[in-house]
Short mmCIF file of C-alpha atoms and ligand atoms in Angstrom, two decimals:
data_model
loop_
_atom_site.label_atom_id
_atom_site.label_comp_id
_atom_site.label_asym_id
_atom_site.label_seq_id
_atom_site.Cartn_x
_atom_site.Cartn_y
_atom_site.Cartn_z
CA UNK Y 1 -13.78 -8.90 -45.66
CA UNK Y 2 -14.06 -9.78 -41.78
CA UNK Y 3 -14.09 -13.57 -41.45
CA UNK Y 4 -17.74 -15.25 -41.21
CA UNK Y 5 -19.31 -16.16 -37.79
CA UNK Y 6 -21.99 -17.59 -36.12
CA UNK Y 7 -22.91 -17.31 -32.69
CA UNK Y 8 -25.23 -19.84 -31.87
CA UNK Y 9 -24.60 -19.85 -28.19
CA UNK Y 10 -28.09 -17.08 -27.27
CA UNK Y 11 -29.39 -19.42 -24.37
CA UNK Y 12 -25.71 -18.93 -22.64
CA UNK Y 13 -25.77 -14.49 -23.31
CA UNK Y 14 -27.38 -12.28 -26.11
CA UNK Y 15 -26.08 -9.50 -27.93
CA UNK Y 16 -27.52 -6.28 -26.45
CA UNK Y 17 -30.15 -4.31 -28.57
CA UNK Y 18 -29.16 -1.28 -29.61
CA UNK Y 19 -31.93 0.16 -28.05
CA UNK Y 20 -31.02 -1.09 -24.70
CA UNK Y 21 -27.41 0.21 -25.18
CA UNK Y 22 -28.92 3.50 -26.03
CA UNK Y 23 -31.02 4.12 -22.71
CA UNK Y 24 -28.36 2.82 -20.68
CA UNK Y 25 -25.98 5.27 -22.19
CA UNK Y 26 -28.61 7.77 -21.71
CA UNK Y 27 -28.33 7.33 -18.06
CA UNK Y 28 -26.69 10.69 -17.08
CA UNK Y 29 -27.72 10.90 -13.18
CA UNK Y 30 -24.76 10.33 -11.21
CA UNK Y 31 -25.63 10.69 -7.65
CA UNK Y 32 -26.63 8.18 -4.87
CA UNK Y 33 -30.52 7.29 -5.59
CA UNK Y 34 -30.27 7.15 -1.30
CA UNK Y 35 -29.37 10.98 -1.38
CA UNK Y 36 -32.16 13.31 -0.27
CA UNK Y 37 -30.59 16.02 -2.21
CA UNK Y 38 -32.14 17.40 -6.04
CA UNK Y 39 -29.02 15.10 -8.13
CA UNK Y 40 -30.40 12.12 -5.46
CA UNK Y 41 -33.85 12.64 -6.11
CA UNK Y 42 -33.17 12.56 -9.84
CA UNK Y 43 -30.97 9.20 -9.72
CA UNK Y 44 -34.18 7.89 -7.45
CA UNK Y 45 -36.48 8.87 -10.42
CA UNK Y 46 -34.50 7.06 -13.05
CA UNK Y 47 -34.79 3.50 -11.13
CA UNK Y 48 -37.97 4.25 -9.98
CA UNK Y 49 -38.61 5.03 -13.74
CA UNK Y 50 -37.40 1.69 -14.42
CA UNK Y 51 -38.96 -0.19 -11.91
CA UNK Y 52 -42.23 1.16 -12.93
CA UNK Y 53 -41.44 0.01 -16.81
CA UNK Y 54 -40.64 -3.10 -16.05
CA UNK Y 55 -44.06 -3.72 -13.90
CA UNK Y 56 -46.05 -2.06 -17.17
CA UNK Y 57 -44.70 -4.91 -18.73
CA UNK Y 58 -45.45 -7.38 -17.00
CA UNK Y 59 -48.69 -5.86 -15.46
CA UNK Y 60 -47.51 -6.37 -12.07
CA UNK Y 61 -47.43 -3.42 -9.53
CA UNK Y 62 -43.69 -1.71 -9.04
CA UNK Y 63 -43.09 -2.13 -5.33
CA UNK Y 64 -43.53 -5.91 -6.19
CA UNK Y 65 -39.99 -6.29 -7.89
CA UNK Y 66 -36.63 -6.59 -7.02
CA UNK Y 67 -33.96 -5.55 -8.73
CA UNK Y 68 -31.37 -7.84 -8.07
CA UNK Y 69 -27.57 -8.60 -10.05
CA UNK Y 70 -29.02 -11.28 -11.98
CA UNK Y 71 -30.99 -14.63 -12.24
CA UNK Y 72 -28.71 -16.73 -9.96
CA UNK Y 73 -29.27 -14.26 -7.21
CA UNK Y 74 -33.02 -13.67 -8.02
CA UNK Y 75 -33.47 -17.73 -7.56
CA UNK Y 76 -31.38 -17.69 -4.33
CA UNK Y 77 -33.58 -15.05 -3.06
CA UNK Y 78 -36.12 -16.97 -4.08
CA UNK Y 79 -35.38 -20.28 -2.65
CA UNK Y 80 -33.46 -19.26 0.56
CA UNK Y 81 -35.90 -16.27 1.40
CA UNK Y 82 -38.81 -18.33 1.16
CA UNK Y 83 -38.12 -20.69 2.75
CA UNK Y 84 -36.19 -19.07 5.80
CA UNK Y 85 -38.93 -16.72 6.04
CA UNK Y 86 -41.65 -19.81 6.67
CA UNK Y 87 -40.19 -20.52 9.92
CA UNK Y 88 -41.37 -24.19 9.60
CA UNK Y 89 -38.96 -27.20 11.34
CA UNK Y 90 -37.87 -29.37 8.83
CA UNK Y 91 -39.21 -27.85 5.63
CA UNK Y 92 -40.15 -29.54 2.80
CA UNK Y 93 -39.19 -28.16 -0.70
CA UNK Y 94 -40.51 -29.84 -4.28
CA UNK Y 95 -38.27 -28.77 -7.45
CA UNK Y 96 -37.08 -30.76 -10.34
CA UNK Y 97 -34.28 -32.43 -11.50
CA UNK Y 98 -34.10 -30.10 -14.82
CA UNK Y 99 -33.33 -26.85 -13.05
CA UNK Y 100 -30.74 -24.39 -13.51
CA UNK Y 101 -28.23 -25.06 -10.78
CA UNK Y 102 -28.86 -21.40 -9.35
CA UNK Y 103 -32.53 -23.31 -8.32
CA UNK Y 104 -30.83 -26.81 -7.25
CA UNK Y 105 -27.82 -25.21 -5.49
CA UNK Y 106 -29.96 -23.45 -2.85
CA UNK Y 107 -32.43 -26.03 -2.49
CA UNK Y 108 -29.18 -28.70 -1.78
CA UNK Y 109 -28.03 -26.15 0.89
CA UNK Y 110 -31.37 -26.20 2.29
CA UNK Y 111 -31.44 -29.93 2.54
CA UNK Y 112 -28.09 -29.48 4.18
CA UNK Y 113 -29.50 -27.62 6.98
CA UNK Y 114 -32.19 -29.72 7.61
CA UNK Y 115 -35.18 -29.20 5.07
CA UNK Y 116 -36.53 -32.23 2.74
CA UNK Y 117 -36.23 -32.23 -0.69
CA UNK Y 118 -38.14 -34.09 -3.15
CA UNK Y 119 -36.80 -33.86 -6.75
CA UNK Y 120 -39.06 -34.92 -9.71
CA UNK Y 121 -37.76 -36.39 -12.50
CA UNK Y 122 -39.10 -35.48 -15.94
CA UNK Y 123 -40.60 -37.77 -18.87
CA UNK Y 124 -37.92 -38.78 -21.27
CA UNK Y 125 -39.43 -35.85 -23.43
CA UNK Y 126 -37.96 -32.59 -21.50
CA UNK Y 127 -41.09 -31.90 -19.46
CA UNK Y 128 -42.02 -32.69 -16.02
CA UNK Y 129 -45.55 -34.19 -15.66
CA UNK Y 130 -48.25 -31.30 -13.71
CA UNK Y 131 -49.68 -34.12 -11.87
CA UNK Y 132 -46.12 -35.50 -10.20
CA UNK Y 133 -44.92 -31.96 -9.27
CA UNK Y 134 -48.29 -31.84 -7.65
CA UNK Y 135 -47.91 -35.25 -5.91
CA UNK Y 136 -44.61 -34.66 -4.57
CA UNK Y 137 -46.27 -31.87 -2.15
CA UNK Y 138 -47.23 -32.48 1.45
CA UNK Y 139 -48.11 -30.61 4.63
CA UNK Y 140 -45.15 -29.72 5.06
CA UNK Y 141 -43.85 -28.42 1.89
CA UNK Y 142 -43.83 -24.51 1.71
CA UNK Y 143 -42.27 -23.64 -1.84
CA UNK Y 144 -42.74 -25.38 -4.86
CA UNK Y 145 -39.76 -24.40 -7.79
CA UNK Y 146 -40.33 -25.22 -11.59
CA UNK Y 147 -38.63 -23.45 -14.26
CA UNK Y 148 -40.38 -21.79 -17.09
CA UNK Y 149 -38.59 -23.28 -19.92
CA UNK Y 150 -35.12 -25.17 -19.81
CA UNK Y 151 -32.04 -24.15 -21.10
CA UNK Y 152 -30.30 -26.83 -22.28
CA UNK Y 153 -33.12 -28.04 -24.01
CA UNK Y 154 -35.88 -25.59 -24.61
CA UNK Y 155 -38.67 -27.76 -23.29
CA UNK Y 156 -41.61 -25.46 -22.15
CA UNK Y 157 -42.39 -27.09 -18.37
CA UNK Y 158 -46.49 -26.77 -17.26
CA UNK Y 159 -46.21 -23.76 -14.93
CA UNK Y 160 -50.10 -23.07 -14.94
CA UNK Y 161 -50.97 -26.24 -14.31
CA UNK Y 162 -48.91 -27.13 -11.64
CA UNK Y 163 -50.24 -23.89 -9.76
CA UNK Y 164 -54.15 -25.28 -10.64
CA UNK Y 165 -53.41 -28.80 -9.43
CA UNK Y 166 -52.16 -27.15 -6.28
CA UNK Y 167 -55.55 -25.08 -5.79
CA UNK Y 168 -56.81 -24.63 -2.11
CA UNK Y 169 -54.19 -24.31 0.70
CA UNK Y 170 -51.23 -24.60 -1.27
CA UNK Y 171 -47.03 -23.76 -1.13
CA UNK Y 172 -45.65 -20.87 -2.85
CA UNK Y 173 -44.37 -21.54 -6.23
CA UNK Y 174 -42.20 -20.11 -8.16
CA UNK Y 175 -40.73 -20.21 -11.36
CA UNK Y 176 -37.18 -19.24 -13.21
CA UNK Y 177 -38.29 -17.25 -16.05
CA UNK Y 178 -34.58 -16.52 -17.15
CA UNK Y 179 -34.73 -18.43 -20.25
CA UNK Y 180 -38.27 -17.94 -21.14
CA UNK Y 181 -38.40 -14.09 -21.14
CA UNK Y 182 -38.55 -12.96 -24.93
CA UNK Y 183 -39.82 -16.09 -26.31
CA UNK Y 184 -42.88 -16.22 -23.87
CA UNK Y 185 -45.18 -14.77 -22.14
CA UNK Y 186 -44.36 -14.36 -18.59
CA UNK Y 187 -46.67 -12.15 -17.34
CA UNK Y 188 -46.81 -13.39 -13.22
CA UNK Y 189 -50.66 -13.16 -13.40
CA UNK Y 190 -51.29 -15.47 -16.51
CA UNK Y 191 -49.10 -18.07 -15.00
CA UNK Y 192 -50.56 -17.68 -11.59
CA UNK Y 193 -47.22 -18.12 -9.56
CA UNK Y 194 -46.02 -16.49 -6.56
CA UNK Y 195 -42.44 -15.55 -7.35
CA UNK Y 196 -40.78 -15.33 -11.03
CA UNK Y 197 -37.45 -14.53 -11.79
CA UNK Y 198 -35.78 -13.10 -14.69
CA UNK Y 199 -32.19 -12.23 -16.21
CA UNK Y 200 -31.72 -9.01 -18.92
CA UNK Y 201 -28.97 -11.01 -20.69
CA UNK Y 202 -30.96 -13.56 -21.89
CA UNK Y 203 -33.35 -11.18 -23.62
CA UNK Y 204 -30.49 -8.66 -25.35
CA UNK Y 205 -30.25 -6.91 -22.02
CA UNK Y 206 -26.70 -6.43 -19.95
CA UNK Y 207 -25.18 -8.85 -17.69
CA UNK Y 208 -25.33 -8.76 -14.38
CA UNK Y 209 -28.88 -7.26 -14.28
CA UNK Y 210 -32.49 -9.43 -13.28
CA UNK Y 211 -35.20 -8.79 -11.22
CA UNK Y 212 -37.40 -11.26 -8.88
CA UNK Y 213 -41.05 -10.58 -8.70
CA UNK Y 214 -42.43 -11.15 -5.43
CA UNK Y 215 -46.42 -11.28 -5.13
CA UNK Y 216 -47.76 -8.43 -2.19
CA UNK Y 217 -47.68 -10.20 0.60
CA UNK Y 218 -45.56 -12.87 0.21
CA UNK Y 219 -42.65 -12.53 2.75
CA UNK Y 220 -38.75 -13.39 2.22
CA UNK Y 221 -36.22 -13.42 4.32
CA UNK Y 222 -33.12 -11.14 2.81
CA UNK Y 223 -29.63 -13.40 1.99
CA UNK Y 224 -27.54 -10.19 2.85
CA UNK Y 225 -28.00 -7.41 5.10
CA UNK Y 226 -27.21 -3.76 4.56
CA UNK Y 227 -29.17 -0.68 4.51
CA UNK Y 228 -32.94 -0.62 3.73
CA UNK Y 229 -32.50 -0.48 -0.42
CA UNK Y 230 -35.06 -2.50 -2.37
CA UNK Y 231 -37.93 -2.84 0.48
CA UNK Y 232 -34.51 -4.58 3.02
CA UNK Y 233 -34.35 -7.47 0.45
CA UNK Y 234 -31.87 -6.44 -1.71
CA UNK Y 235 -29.64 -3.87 0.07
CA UNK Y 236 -26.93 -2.38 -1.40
CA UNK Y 237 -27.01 1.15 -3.82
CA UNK Y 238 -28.87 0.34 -6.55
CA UNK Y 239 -27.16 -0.28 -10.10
CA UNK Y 240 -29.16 2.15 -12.22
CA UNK Y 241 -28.01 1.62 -15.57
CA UNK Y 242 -28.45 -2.54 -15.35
CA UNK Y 243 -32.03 -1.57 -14.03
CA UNK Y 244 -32.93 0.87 -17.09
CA UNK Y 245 -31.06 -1.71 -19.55
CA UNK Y 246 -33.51 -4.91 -17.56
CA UNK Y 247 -36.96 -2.96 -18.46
CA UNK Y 248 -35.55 -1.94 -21.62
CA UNK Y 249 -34.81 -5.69 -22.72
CA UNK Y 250 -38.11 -6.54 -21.18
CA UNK Y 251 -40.07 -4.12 -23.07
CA UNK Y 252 -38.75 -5.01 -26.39
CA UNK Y 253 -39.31 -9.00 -25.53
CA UNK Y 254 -43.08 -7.86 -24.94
CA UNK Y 255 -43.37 -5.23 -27.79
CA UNK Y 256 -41.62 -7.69 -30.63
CA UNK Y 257 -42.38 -11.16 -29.09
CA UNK Y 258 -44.41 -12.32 -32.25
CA UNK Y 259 -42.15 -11.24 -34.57
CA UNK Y 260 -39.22 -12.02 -32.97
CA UNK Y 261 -40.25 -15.80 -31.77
CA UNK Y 262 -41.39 -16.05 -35.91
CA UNK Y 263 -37.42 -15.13 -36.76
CA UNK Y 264 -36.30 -17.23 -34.22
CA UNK Y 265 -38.69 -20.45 -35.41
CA UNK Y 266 -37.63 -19.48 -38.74
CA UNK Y 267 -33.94 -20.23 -37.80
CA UNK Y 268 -34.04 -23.36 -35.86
CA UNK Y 269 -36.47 -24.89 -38.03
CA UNK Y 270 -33.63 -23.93 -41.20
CA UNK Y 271 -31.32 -25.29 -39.39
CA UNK Y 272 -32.60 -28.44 -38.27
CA UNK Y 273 -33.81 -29.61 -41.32
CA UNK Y 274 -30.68 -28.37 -43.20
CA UNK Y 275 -28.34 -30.69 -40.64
CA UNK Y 276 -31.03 -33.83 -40.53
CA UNK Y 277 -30.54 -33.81 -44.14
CA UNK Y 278 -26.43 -33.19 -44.70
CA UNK Y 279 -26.09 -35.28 -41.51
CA UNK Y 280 -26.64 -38.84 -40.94
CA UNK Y 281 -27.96 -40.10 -37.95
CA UNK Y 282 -28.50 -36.98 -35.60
CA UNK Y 283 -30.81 -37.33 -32.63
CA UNK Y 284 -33.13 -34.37 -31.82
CA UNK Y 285 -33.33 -33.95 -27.54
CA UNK Y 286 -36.79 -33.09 -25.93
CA UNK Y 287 -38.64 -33.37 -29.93
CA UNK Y 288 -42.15 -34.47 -28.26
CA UNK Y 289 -42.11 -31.61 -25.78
CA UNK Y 290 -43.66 -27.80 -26.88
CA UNK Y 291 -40.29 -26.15 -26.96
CA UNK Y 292 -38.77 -22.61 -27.19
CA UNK Y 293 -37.97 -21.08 -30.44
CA UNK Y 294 -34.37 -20.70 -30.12
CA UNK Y 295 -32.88 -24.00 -28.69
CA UNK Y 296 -31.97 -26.93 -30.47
CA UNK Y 297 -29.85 -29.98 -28.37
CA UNK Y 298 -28.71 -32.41 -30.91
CA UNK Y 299 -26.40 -35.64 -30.64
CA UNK Y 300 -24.17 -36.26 -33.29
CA UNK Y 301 -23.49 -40.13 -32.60
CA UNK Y 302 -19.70 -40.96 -33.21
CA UNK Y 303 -18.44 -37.30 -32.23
CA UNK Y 304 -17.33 -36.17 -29.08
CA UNK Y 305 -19.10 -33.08 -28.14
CA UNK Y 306 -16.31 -30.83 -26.81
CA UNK Y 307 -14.05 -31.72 -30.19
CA UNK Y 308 -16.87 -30.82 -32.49
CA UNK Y 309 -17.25 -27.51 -30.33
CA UNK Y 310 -13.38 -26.72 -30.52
CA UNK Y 311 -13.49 -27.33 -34.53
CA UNK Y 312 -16.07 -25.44 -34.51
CA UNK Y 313 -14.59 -22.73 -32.79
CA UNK Y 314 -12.14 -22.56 -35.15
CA UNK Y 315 -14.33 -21.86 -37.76
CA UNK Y 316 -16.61 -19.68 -36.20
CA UNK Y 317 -19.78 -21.41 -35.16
CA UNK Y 318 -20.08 -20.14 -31.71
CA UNK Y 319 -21.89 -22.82 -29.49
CA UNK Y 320 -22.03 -24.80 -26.22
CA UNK Y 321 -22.40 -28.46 -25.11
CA UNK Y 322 -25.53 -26.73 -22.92
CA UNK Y 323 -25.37 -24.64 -19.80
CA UNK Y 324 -22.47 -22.14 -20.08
CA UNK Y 325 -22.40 -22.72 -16.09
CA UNK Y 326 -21.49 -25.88 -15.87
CA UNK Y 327 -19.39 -25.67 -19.37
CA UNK Y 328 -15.78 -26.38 -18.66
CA UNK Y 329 -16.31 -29.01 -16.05
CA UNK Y 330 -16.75 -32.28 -17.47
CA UNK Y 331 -19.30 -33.16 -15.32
CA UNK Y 332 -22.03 -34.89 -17.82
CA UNK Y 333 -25.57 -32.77 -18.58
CA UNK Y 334 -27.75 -33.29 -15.23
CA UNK Y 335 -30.57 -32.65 -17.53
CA UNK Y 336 -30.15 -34.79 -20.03
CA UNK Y 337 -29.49 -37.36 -17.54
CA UNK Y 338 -32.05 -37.01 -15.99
CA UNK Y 339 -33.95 -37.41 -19.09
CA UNK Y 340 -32.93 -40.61 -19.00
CA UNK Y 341 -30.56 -40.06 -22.14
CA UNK Y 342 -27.32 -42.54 -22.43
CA UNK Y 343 -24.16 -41.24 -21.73
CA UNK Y 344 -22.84 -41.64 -24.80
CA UNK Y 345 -25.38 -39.64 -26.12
CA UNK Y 346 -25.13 -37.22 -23.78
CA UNK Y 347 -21.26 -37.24 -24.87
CA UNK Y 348 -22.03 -36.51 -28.34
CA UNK Y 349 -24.56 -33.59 -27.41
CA UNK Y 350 -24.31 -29.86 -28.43
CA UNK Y 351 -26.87 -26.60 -28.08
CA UNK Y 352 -27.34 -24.67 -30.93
CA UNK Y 353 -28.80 -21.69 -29.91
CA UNK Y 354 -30.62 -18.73 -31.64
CA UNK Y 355 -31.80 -15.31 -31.31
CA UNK Y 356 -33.67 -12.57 -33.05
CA UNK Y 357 -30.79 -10.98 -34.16
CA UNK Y 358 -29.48 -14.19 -35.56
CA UNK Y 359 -28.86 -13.19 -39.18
CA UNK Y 360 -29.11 -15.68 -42.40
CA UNK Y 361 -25.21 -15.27 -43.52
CA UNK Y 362 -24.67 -16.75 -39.54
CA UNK Y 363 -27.22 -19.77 -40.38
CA UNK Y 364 -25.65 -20.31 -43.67
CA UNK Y 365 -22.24 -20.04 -42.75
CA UNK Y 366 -23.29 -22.37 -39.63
CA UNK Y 367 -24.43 -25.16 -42.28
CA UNK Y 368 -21.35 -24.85 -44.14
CA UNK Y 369 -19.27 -25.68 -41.18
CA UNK Y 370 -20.73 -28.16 -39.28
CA UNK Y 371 -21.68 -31.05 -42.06
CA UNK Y 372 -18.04 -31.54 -42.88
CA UNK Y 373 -16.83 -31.19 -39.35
CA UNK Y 374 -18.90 -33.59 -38.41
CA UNK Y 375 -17.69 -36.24 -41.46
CA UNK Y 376 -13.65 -35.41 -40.10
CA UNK Y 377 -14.14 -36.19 -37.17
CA UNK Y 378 -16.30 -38.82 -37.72
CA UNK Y 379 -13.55 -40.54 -39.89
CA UNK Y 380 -10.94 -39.80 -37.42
CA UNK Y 381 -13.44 -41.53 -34.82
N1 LIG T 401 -31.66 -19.81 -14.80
C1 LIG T 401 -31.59 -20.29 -16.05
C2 LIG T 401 -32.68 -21.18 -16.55
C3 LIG T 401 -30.50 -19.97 -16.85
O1 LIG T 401 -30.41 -20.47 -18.09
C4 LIG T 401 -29.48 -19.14 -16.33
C5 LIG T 401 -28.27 -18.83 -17.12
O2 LIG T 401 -27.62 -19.68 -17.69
C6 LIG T 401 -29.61 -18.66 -15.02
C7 LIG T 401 -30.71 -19.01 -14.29
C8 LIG T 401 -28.57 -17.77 -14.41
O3 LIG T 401 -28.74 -16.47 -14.93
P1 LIG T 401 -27.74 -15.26 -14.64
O4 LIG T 401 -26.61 -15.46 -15.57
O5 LIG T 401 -28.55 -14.02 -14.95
O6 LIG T 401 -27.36 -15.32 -13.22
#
């Protein structure tokens, strides 16, 4: 009998569907989708074939994505393109203080060579407040960058209403769909933005493999320069198989996002309850905010986060004190600091994270763990 696990670390990578697996496999062309020859013409159709999937999906037209080697580029291009392309003197740039740092790095870099920045804080809950993202913007401010949903802890942030408080003459916005994509909707059109970005590994896809969406006519400036692949912003020959496995993930998010976000509820809400009742005085991050289905950021008061995760480890609950990225430093959560959470707290803090692949024997074997984990280390505390 192969020892119990439970990976509870989905916000950091997914498993990869089976499905997805299977049409990447399935990928058989083998020559340069560049090549003007029949074998190039038939590697062009296969990430054109993709390309066009993935815009079905999310009911955008084709030549309006990017296929690019992740979210952290797809943000950069984002960002950096956006702004570059503006040709404005001293830009002005309004994100928050809850983003990914694949959003804050580029903005920082920006404000390094000269452009403003104004960072907005959120409410204690997770979420940033519509009507302060809106006030931060002036004259001068040409791109506007709030993430869909957070990954450390699953609060859902007010895209739409940020882009209606902005009506009239307004800066782009755009918004880091990474974490949101198979437990939301994120079709560009309901959410009215100008430029979303999305990551296959999140959403049982491969690694290595996102896409930006760029509305027609909005105009970026490239970060690298190459040949003319991917309309001159992205060049480089283009990674078929990561495309076909990116609209793969995608479609399954779309096809099974009911069921799946119903498994995923089902989960968390097991667990939660499960630990609030075997385990004294736990403290539930970002509980007033509308959250994703799959996260859960808990304190444990008295236990130091990164010795709960290594006894953990040891037993086979696979988690994360939040964003894999910045996981190993020992730098404290930006997020939850900027939540205005203590740092003790935020010392005590791990992510339990789900998927819809999670099975029950993970959950239970999860709850049979952690309890009296938690009460060692508590005692040796
Ligand atoms: N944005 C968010 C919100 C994320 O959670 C992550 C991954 O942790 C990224 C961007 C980076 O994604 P990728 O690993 O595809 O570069």
């Amino acid at each position: 009998m192969p020892e119990p696990i439970a990976y509870l670390d989905n916000a950091a990578t997914t498993r990869m569907h089976p499905e997805v697996a299977a049409a990447m496999a399935a990928v058989s062309a083998y020559a340069n989708p560049s090549s003007n020859h029949t074998p190039g013409r038939a590697a062009r159709a296969v990430l054109e074939g993709a390309r066009a999937r993935l815009a079905r999906y999310l009911e955008v037209a084709p030549e309006e994505l990017v296929f690019t080697a992740g979210a952290t580029e797809a943000n950069n291009l984002a960002v950096l393109g956006s702004v570059r392309a503006a040709r404005v003197e001293r830009p002005h740039v309004v994100t928050t203080a809850i983003e990914h740092a694949a959003v804050l790095g580029p903005v920082r870099a920006l404000e390094a060579a000269g452009a403003s920045v104004t960072i907005v804080a959120p409410a204690p809950d997770g979420r940033v407040r519509a009507e302060a993202v809106a006030a931060a913007v002036n004259e001068r401010t040409v791109l506007v960058s709030v993430m869909l949903a957070n990954n450390e802890t699953g609060a859902i942030q007010p895209v739409r209403e940020i882009v209606e408080r902005l009506q009239g003459h307004r800066p782009l916005v755009h918004t880091d769909a990474a974490q949101a994509c198979g437990k939301l909707a994120v079709r560009p059109a309901d959410l009215g933005v100008d430029l979303l970005t999305l990551s296959a590994h999140k959403a049982h896809g491969p690694r290595a493999s996102g896409a930006l969406w760029i509305r027609r006519g909005v105009r970026l400036e490239p970060l690298t320069y190459g040949g003319g692949h991917e309309a001159g912003l992205r060049p480089g020959t283009e990674h078929l198989e990561a495309a076909v496995g990116l609209a793969a993930a995608v479609a399954i998010a779309v096809d099974d996002l009911e069921r799946n976000v119903a498994r995923m509820r089902g989960c968390t809400d097991r667990l939660r309850t499960a630990l609030s009742a075997a385990v004294p005085g736990l403290h539930w991050h970002a509980e007033a905010a509308e959250r994703l289905p799959n996260i859960l950021s808990v304190a444990v008061p008295g236990v130091d986060a990164e010795a709960l995760l290594m006894q953990l480890d040891g037993a086979g609950v696979y988690c994360s004190t939040g964003s894999a990225c910045t996981a190993g430093s020992l730098e404290p959560s930006h997020v939850l600091e900027a939540m205005g959470i203590a740092a003790d707290v935020i010392r005590a803090t791990v992510r339990l994270s789900v998927a819809a692949d999670t099975t029950d024997a993970e959950i239970a074997h999860a709850l049979a763990v952690l309890p009296p984990v938690v009460e060692r280390l508590r005692a040796l505390a």
